[in-house]
Amino acid sequence: MTLQKGGFPLVLLLFLDSPSSEVPGNLLPPSRPSDSSSGAGSVFLPRLGRLWGASMALAGLPLMLLLGALARIPGSEGGQETPAHFLAQVKSECRFLNGTQRVRLLQRSFYDRQETDYFDSDLGKYVAVTPLAQPDVDRWNRDELLLQIKKAEVDPFCRYNYGILQRMSVVGRRAKPTVSISPTKMDPSSPNTILLCTATGFYPVEIEVQWLKNGRPEEEGVAFGEELQNRDWTYQLQVMLETQPQWGDVYTCKVGHASLEAPITVQWEPRSSSSARSKLWTGIMGAVIGVAFLAVGLFSYLKSKKAIPIQPPAALVN
């Protein structure tokens, strides 16, 4: 069962193996027996719906329930067992729109990693994917009782387990990301700087990360990593920007997520190196000392100039 909205994928699989080089009649596609039938090939997914939901509630593992029935058939040489060559698989998917307002059930059959047929609850019938499955699909679609049973599985299988996951806070879960920027240099002699914008702890996985330089989107030198899953089912993502920062530039990492009312923005500005700061402070101190000496010299000059008496002209003395 795959949740398409508000949760991570959940898949219920049924495996059957056969080592035969030809497709067994009861495996391609697996028979859909009536309620009175029995046997390994007649395991019905609707009967597993409540069992699956109950086991999830007890075990607390809302990712996958895997049921396997693996068989080996004795080979023709020496009566020894030979490993299986083909794999028959049945996968049920529940796709939700607006919660459980609209639910679509797809029950898909595969053989040797190729889809052969599927049941679509929206269509209310089986659909053949390969020509080999067409005769069986035609037979199933003529069985009105079988079609009614399959269409009725939407409630006990899909909606029931949706409620289980909703109570476990799997459906509709939101976790806000934590965003940080870390600069690094791959080559100390290179003028390029690598800026890493890291968003971690967010859920669901869909997220939008954008680099901006001085308020304008940056596209060149941007590389996106893969979303990595944390142990608490949240995700983390790193987006790299390779650039040559200049004094006065402002770099911004902008992150948008479903858990946020508004995007998160984190800024980074280039800082001068310690040697550059040392040279700057040396120059400032030298200028201050020079101005101080100039002021002292000018003050002394003006003071000495005022101390010299002014001699009157000789004509005025006579």
C-alpha positions as a LaTeX table, in Angstrom:
\begin{tabular}{lrrr}
\hline
Residue & $x$ (\AA) & $y$ (\AA) & $z$ (\AA) \\
\hline
Met1 & 0.00 & 0.00 & 0.00 \\
Thr2 & 1.56 & 3.27 & $-1.12$ \\
Leu3 & 0.57 & 6.53 & 0.56 \\
Gln4 & 0.86 & 9.34 & $-1.95$ \\
Lys5 & $-0.04$ & 12.20 & 0.42 \\
Gly6 & 1.29 & 13.02 & 3.84 \\
Gly7 & 3.33 & 9.86 & 4.39 \\
Phe8 & 6.17 & 7.72 & 3.13 \\
Pro9 & 5.60 & 4.74 & 0.81 \\
Leu10 & 4.16 & 1.62 & 2.38 \\
Val11 & 4.18 & $-1.53$ & 0.27 \\
Leu12 & 2.52 & $-4.86$ & 0.93 \\
Leu13 & 4.14 & $-7.58$ & $-1.16$ \\
Leu14 & 3.42 & $-11.25$ & $-1.75$ \\
Phe15 & 6.22 & $-13.31$ & $-3.30$ \\
Leu16 & 6.02 & $-16.69$ & $-4.95$ \\
Asp17 & 9.00 & $-18.37$ & $-6.63$ \\
Ser18 & 9.29 & $-21.08$ & $-9.21$ \\
Pro19 & 12.49 & $-22.40$ & $-10.86$ \\
Ser20 & 10.74 & $-23.49$ & $-14.02$ \\
Ser21 & 11.94 & $-22.07$ & $-17.32$ \\
Glu22 & 8.31 & $-21.77$ & $-18.40$ \\
Val23 & 5.63 & $-19.65$ & $-16.78$ \\
Pro24 & 3.48 & $-21.85$ & $-14.52$ \\
Gly25 & $-0.21$ & $-21.57$ & $-15.20$ \\
Asn26 & $-1.00$ & $-20.65$ & $-11.60$ \\
Leu27 & 1.70 & $-17.95$ & $-11.41$ \\
Leu28 & 1.18 & $-15.80$ & $-14.50$ \\
Pro29 & $-0.93$ & $-14.16$ & $-13.40$ \\
Pro30 & $-1.65$ & $-15.64$ & $-9.94$ \\
Ser31 & $-5.15$ & $-17.03$ & $-9.70$ \\
Arg32 & $-7.83$ & $-14.97$ & $-7.98$ \\
Pro33 & $-9.83$ & $-17.70$ & $-6.27$ \\
Ser34 & $-13.15$ & $-17.37$ & $-4.56$ \\
Asp35 & $-13.49$ & $-17.16$ & $-0.79$ \\
Ser36 & $-13.77$ & $-20.93$ & $-0.52$ \\
Ser37 & $-10.41$ & $-21.61$ & $-2.19$ \\
Ser38 & $-7.20$ & $-22.26$ & $-0.30$ \\
Gly39 & $-3.48$ & $-22.79$ & $-0.86$ \\
Ala40 & $-0.32$ & $-20.68$ & $-1.05$ \\
Gly41 & $-1.29$ & $-19.18$ & $-4.40$ \\
Ser42 & $-4.68$ & $-18.12$ & $-3.09$ \\
Val43 & $-3.58$ & $-15.69$ & $-0.38$ \\
Phe44 & $-5.98$ & $-12.78$ & $-0.68$ \\
Leu45 & $-4.68$ & $-9.26$ & $-0.01$ \\
Pro46 & $-8.01$ & $-7.95$ & 1.32 \\
Arg47 & $-7.84$ & $-10.53$ & 4.11 \\
Leu48 & $-4.42$ & $-9.16$ & 5.02 \\
Gly49 & $-5.64$ & $-5.58$ & 5.42 \\
Arg50 & $-6.72$ & $-5.71$ & 9.06 \\
Leu51 & $-3.97$ & $-8.15$ & 9.98 \\
Trp52 & $-1.42$ & $-5.77$ & 8.48 \\
Gly53 & $-2.87$ & $-2.78$ & 10.29 \\
Ala54 & $-2.94$ & $-4.59$ & 13.62 \\
Ser55 & 0.63 & $-5.83$ & 13.29 \\
Met56 & 1.79 & $-2.32$ & 12.45 \\
Ala57 & 0.07 & $-0.93$ & 15.51 \\
Leu58 & 1.79 & $-3.53$ & 17.70 \\
Ala59 & 5.24 & $-3.46$ & 16.16 \\
Gly60 & 5.34 & 0.24 & 15.35 \\
Leu61 & 7.09 & $-0.32$ & 12.02 \\
Pro62 & 5.04 & 1.63 & 9.48 \\
Leu63 & 7.29 & 1.02 & 6.49 \\
Met64 & 6.73 & $-2.45$ & 5.06 \\
Leu65 & 5.10 & $-5.77$ & 5.77 \\
Leu66 & 6.67 & $-8.52$ & 3.74 \\
Leu67 & 5.08 & $-11.93$ & 3.35 \\
Gly68 & 7.18 & $-14.53$ & 1.54 \\
Ala69 & 6.39 & $-17.99$ & 0.35 \\
Leu70 & 9.58 & $-19.32$ & $-1.25$ \\
Ala71 & 9.63 & $-22.82$ & $-2.64$ \\
Arg72 & 12.23 & $-24.98$ & $-4.34$ \\
Ile73 & 11.43 & $-27.80$ & $-6.70$ \\
Pro74 & 13.80 & $-30.76$ & $-6.94$ \\
Gly75 & 15.92 & $-30.69$ & $-10.06$ \\
Ser76 & 16.25 & $-33.43$ & $-12.61$ \\
Glu77 & 19.86 & $-34.27$ & $-11.76$ \\
Gly78 & 20.47 & $-36.29$ & $-8.62$ \\
Gly79 & 17.24 & $-35.11$ & $-7.02$ \\
Gln80 & 18.95 & $-32.00$ & $-5.62$ \\
Glu81 & 17.15 & $-28.71$ & $-5.15$ \\
Thr82 & 17.83 & $-25.92$ & $-7.63$ \\
Pro83 & 17.40 & $-22.20$ & $-6.87$ \\
Ala84 & 14.36 & $-20.35$ & $-8.21$ \\
His85 & 14.72 & $-18.41$ & $-11.47$ \\
Phe86 & 11.45 & $-16.48$ & $-11.65$ \\
Leu87 & 9.61 & $-14.33$ & $-9.15$ \\
Ala88 & 5.85 & $-13.76$ & $-9.08$ \\
Gln89 & 4.85 & $-10.64$ & $-7.17$ \\
Val90 & 1.55 & $-9.01$ & $-6.22$ \\
Lys91 & 1.68 & $-5.39$ & $-5.09$ \\
Ser92 & $-1.27$ & $-3.42$ & $-3.73$ \\
Glu93 & $-1.20$ & 0.38 & $-3.88$ \\
Cys94 & $-3.64$ & 2.75 & $-2.18$ \\
Arg95 & $-3.55$ & 6.26 & $-3.63$ \\
Phe96 & $-5.26$ & 9.00 & $-1.64$ \\
Leu97 & $-6.56$ & 12.42 & $-2.67$ \\
Asn98 & $-7.69$ & 14.90 & 0.01 \\
Gly99 & $-7.30$ & 12.38 & 2.79 \\
Thr100 & $-9.76$ & 9.55 & 2.24 \\
Gln101 & $-12.20$ & 11.61 & 0.20 \\
Arg102 & $-11.06$ & 9.81 & $-2.94$ \\
Val103 & $-9.17$ & 6.51 & $-2.78$ \\
Arg104 & $-7.87$ & 4.46 & $-5.70$ \\
Leu105 & $-6.80$ & 0.85 & $-5.22$ \\
Leu106 & $-4.35$ & $-0.72$ & $-7.67$ \\
Gln107 & $-3.54$ & $-4.41$ & $-7.29$ \\
Arg108 & $-0.66$ & $-5.12$ & $-9.66$ \\
Ser109 & 0.80 & $-8.51$ & $-10.68$ \\
Phe110 & 4.41 & $-8.99$ & $-11.81$ \\
Tyr111 & 6.30 & $-11.94$ & $-13.17$ \\
Asp112 & 10.06 & $-11.94$ & $-13.74$ \\
Arg113 & 10.11 & $-8.19$ & $-12.90$ \\
Gln114 & 7.54 & $-7.42$ & $-15.62$ \\
Glu115 & 4.00 & $-6.24$ & $-14.86$ \\
Thr116 & 1.42 & $-8.58$ & $-16.36$ \\
Asp117 & $-1.96$ & $-7.20$ & $-15.21$ \\
Tyr118 & $-3.61$ & $-5.05$ & $-12.55$ \\
Phe119 & $-6.97$ & $-4.34$ & $-10.97$ \\
Asp120 & $-8.08$ & $-0.68$ & $-10.93$ \\
Ser121 & $-10.84$ & 0.24 & $-8.48$ \\
Asp122 & $-11.59$ & 3.42 & $-10.47$ \\
Leu123 & $-12.27$ & 1.31 & $-13.58$ \\
Gly124 & $-13.84$ & $-1.51$ & $-11.58$ \\
Lys125 & $-12.11$ & $-4.20$ & $-13.62$ \\
Tyr126 & $-8.83$ & $-5.93$ & $-14.43$ \\
Val127 & $-6.53$ & $-4.61$ & $-17.15$ \\
Ala128 & $-4.02$ & $-6.76$ & $-19.06$ \\
Val129 & $-0.53$ & $-5.34$ & $-19.53$ \\
Thr130 & 0.94 & $-8.28$ & $-21.47$ \\
Pro131 & $-0.87$ & $-10.37$ & $-24.12$ \\
Leu132 & $-0.20$ & $-13.54$ & $-22.13$ \\
Ala133 & $-2.40$ & $-12.24$ & $-19.28$ \\
Gln134 & $-5.32$ & $-11.25$ & $-21.51$ \\
Pro135 & $-7.21$ & $-14.61$ & $-21.32$ \\
Asp136 & $-7.15$ & $-14.61$ & $-17.52$ \\
Val137 & $-8.15$ & $-10.93$ & $-17.39$ \\
Asp138 & $-11.14$ & $-11.62$ & $-19.63$ \\
Arg139 & $-12.20$ & $-14.51$ & $-17.38$ \\
Trp140 & $-11.93$ & $-12.42$ & $-14.21$ \\
Asn141 & $-13.85$ & $-9.51$ & $-15.72$ \\
Arg142 & $-16.74$ & $-11.88$ & $-16.50$ \\
Asp143 & $-16.97$ & $-12.82$ & $-12.82$ \\
Glu144 & $-19.33$ & $-10.20$ & $-11.37$ \\
Leu145 & $-18.95$ & $-11.51$ & $-7.82$ \\
Leu146 & $-15.16$ & $-11.26$ & $-7.98$ \\
Leu147 & $-15.36$ & $-7.68$ & $-9.28$ \\
Gln148 & $-17.70$ & $-6.68$ & $-6.45$ \\
Ile149 & $-15.33$ & $-8.18$ & $-3.88$ \\
Lys150 & $-12.34$ & $-6.35$ & $-5.36$ \\
Lys151 & $-14.14$ & $-3.00$ & $-5.48$ \\
Ala152 & $-15.23$ & $-3.45$ & $-1.85$ \\
Glu153 & $-11.59$ & $-3.79$ & $-0.72$ \\
Val154 & $-11.09$ & $-0.02$ & $-0.84$ \\
Asp155 & $-12.68$ & 0.46 & 2.60 \\
Pro156 & $-11.30$ & $-2.48$ & 4.64 \\
Phe157 & $-7.85$ & $-2.33$ & 3.07 \\
Cys158 & $-7.07$ & 1.29 & 2.12 \\
Arg159 & $-9.22$ & 3.49 & 4.35 \\
Tyr160 & $-8.77$ & 1.23 & 7.37 \\
Asn161 & $-4.96$ & 1.31 & 7.22 \\
Tyr162 & $-5.03$ & 5.05 & 6.47 \\
Gly163 & $-6.73$ & 5.55 & 9.81 \\
Ile164 & $-4.12$ & 3.38 & 11.52 \\
Leu165 & $-1.29$ & 5.46 & 10.09 \\
Gln166 & $-3.10$ & 8.69 & 10.91 \\
Arg167 & $-3.31$ & 7.73 & 14.58 \\
Met168 & 0.40 & 6.89 & 14.50 \\
Ser169 & 1.18 & 10.40 & 13.18 \\
Val170 & 2.53 & 9.01 & 9.93 \\
Val171 & $-0.12$ & 10.57 & 7.70 \\
Gly172 & 0.00 & 14.35 & 7.77 \\
Arg173 & 3.31 & 14.50 & 9.66 \\
Arg174 & 5.27 & 17.74 & 9.32 \\
Ala175 & 8.80 & 18.46 & 10.57 \\
Lys176 & 10.47 & 21.82 & 10.00 \\
Pro177 & 13.98 & 21.91 & 8.55 \\
Thr178 & 17.03 & 23.38 & 10.27 \\
Val179 & 19.15 & 25.39 & 7.83 \\
Ser180 & 22.84 & 26.34 & 8.09 \\
Ile181 & 25.62 & 27.58 & 5.78 \\
Ser182 & 29.23 & 26.40 & 6.02 \\
Pro183 & 32.04 & 27.72 & 3.77 \\
Thr184 & 34.98 & 25.57 & 2.75 \\
Lys185 & 37.88 & 25.58 & 0.30 \\
Met186 & 38.84 & 22.53 & $-1.73$ \\
Asp187 & 42.11 & 24.15 & $-2.85$ \\
Pro188 & 43.75 & 26.75 & $-0.56$ \\
Ser189 & 45.42 & 28.42 & $-3.55$ \\
Ser190 & 42.16 & 28.74 & $-5.48$ \\
Pro191 & 40.08 & 31.93 & $-5.20$ \\
Asn192 & 36.89 & 29.84 & $-5.33$ \\
Thr193 & 34.94 & 29.15 & $-2.16$ \\
Ile194 & 32.41 & 26.36 & $-1.75$ \\
Leu195 & 29.31 & 27.23 & 0.26 \\
Leu196 & 27.25 & 24.33 & 1.63 \\
Cys197 & 23.64 & 24.96 & 2.51 \\
Thr198 & 22.46 & 22.11 & 4.76 \\
Ala199 & 18.79 & 21.51 & 5.50 \\
Thr200 & 18.15 & 18.73 & 7.98 \\
Gly201 & 15.34 & 17.25 & 10.08 \\
Phe202 & 12.53 & 17.94 & 7.60 \\
Tyr203 & 9.53 & 15.80 & 6.64 \\
Pro204 & 8.03 & 15.08 & 4.11 \\
Val205 & 10.88 & 14.71 & 1.66 \\
Glu206 & 9.73 & 17.38 & $-0.83$ \\
Ile207 & 11.80 & 20.53 & $-0.29$ \\
Glu208 & 12.96 & 23.54 & $-2.31$ \\
Val209 & 16.44 & 25.03 & $-1.80$ \\
Gln210 & 17.67 & 28.10 & $-3.69$ \\
Trp211 & 20.92 & 30.11 & $-3.61$ \\
Leu212 & 20.84 & 33.90 & $-3.97$ \\
Lys213 & 23.69 & 36.38 & $-4.38$ \\
Asn214 & 22.89 & 39.94 & $-3.40$ \\
Gly215 & 19.20 & 39.10 & $-3.68$ \\
Arg216 & 19.45 & 37.53 & $-7.16$ \\
Pro217 & 19.10 & 33.78 & $-7.85$ \\
Glu218 & 22.35 & 31.95 & $-8.55$ \\
Glu219 & 22.24 & 29.16 & $-11.14$ \\
Glu220 & 25.86 & 28.63 & $-12.16$ \\
Gly221 & 28.01 & 26.56 & $-9.85$ \\
Val222 & 25.03 & 25.07 & $-7.98$ \\
Ala223 & 25.00 & 21.31 & $-7.30$ \\
Phe224 & 22.28 & 19.39 & $-5.46$ \\
Gly225 & 22.97 & 16.33 & $-3.33$ \\
Glu226 & 20.61 & 13.45 & $-2.63$ \\
Glu227 & 18.00 & 13.50 & 0.09 \\
Leu228 & 19.33 & 11.29 & 2.87 \\
Gln229 & 17.01 & 9.68 & 5.38 \\
Asn230 & 17.76 & 10.07 & 9.07 \\
Arg231 & 17.07 & 7.41 & 11.69 \\
Asp232 & 13.93 & 9.26 & 12.86 \\
Trp233 & 12.44 & 9.14 & 9.31 \\
Thr234 & 13.27 & 12.79 & 8.65 \\
Tyr235 & 15.51 & 13.84 & 5.78 \\
Gln236 & 18.55 & 16.00 & 5.13 \\
Leu237 & 19.82 & 17.68 & 1.98 \\
Gln238 & 22.95 & 19.62 & 1.00 \\
Val239 & 23.11 & 22.13 & $-1.86$ \\
Met240 & 26.55 & 23.36 & $-2.91$ \\
Leu241 & 27.47 & 26.71 & $-4.47$ \\
Glu242 & 30.95 & 27.28 & $-5.90$ \\
Thr243 & 31.70 & 30.99 & $-6.23$ \\
Gln244 & 34.32 & 33.74 & $-5.83$ \\
Pro245 & 33.03 & 35.91 & $-3.02$ \\
Gln246 & 33.96 & 39.58 & $-3.01$ \\
Trp247 & 33.96 & 42.06 & $-0.15$ \\
Gly248 & 30.40 & 43.31 & 0.33 \\
Asp249 & 28.64 & 40.31 & $-1.30$ \\
Val250 & 25.74 & 38.74 & 0.59 \\
Tyr251 & 24.86 & 35.10 & $-0.11$ \\
Thr252 & 21.47 & 33.73 & 0.94 \\
Cys253 & 20.21 & 30.15 & 1.17 \\
Lys254 & 16.41 & 30.13 & 0.80 \\
Val255 & 14.51 & 27.00 & 1.86 \\
Gly256 & 10.82 & 26.31 & 1.24 \\
His257 & 8.96 & 23.37 & 2.77 \\
Ala258 & 5.40 & 22.23 & 3.45 \\
Ser259 & 5.95 & 22.60 & 7.19 \\
Leu260 & 6.80 & 26.31 & 6.87 \\
Glu261 & 4.41 & 29.23 & 6.57 \\
Ala262 & 7.20 & 31.27 & 4.95 \\
Pro263 & 10.59 & 30.21 & 3.52 \\
Ile264 & 13.64 & 30.14 & 5.79 \\
Thr265 & 16.53 & 32.41 & 4.73 \\
Val266 & 20.07 & 32.17 & 6.09 \\
Gln267 & 22.73 & 34.71 & 5.01 \\
Trp268 & 26.51 & 34.51 & 4.71 \\
Glu269 & 29.00 & 37.31 & 4.05 \\
Pro270 & 32.69 & 36.87 & 3.18 \\
Arg271 & 35.16 & 37.86 & 5.90 \\
Ser272 & 38.70 & 39.08 & 5.35 \\
Ser273 & 41.57 & 36.85 & 6.41 \\
Ser274 & 43.59 & 37.40 & 9.60 \\
Ser275 & 46.60 & 38.69 & 7.63 \\
Ala276 & 44.44 & 41.18 & 5.78 \\
Arg277 & 42.90 & 42.35 & 9.05 \\
Ser278 & 46.38 & 42.69 & 10.56 \\
Lys279 & 47.57 & 44.82 & 7.66 \\
Leu280 & 44.44 & 46.94 & 7.90 \\
Trp281 & 44.92 & 47.59 & 11.60 \\
Thr282 & 48.62 & 48.36 & 11.07 \\
Gly283 & 47.73 & 50.95 & 8.48 \\
Ile284 & 45.10 & 52.50 & 10.72 \\
Met285 & 47.47 & 52.72 & 13.69 \\
Gly286 & 50.20 & 54.22 & 11.51 \\
Ala287 & 47.80 & 56.84 & 10.21 \\
Val288 & 46.65 & 57.69 & 13.73 \\
Ile289 & 50.25 & 58.04 & 14.98 \\
Gly290 & 51.16 & 60.19 & 11.96 \\
Val291 & 48.22 & 62.49 & 12.54 \\
Ala292 & 49.18 & 62.77 & 16.23 \\
Phe293 & 52.80 & 63.73 & 15.42 \\
Leu294 & 51.57 & 66.21 & 12.82 \\
Ala295 & 49.25 & 67.83 & 15.35 \\
Val296 & 52.00 & 68.09 & 17.98 \\
Gly297 & 54.43 & 69.62 & 15.49 \\
Leu298 & 51.87 & 72.12 & 14.22 \\
Phe299 & 50.95 & 73.10 & 17.76 \\
Ser300 & 54.60 & 73.65 & 18.71 \\
Tyr301 & 55.21 & 75.72 & 15.59 \\
Leu302 & 52.25 & 77.99 & 16.22 \\
Lys303 & 53.19 & 78.44 & 19.89 \\
Ser304 & 56.78 & 79.39 & 19.12 \\
Lys305 & 55.63 & 81.82 & 16.46 \\
Lys306 & 53.42 & 83.68 & 18.94 \\
Ala307 & 56.32 & 84.06 & 21.46 \\
Ile308 & 58.52 & 86.17 & 19.06 \\
Pro309 & 58.11 & 89.97 & 19.91 \\
Ile310 & 57.22 & 92.31 & 17.09 \\
Gln311 & 59.71 & 95.11 & 16.60 \\
Pro312 & 58.16 & 98.50 & 15.59 \\
Pro313 & 59.59 & 100.35 & 12.60 \\
Ala314 & 62.53 & 102.79 & 13.31 \\
Ala315 & 60.62 & 105.78 & 11.92 \\
Leu316 & 57.88 & 105.32 & 14.48 \\
Val317 & 60.41 & 105.08 & 17.29 \\
Asn318 & 62.06 & 108.40 & 16.27 \\
\hline
\end{tabular}
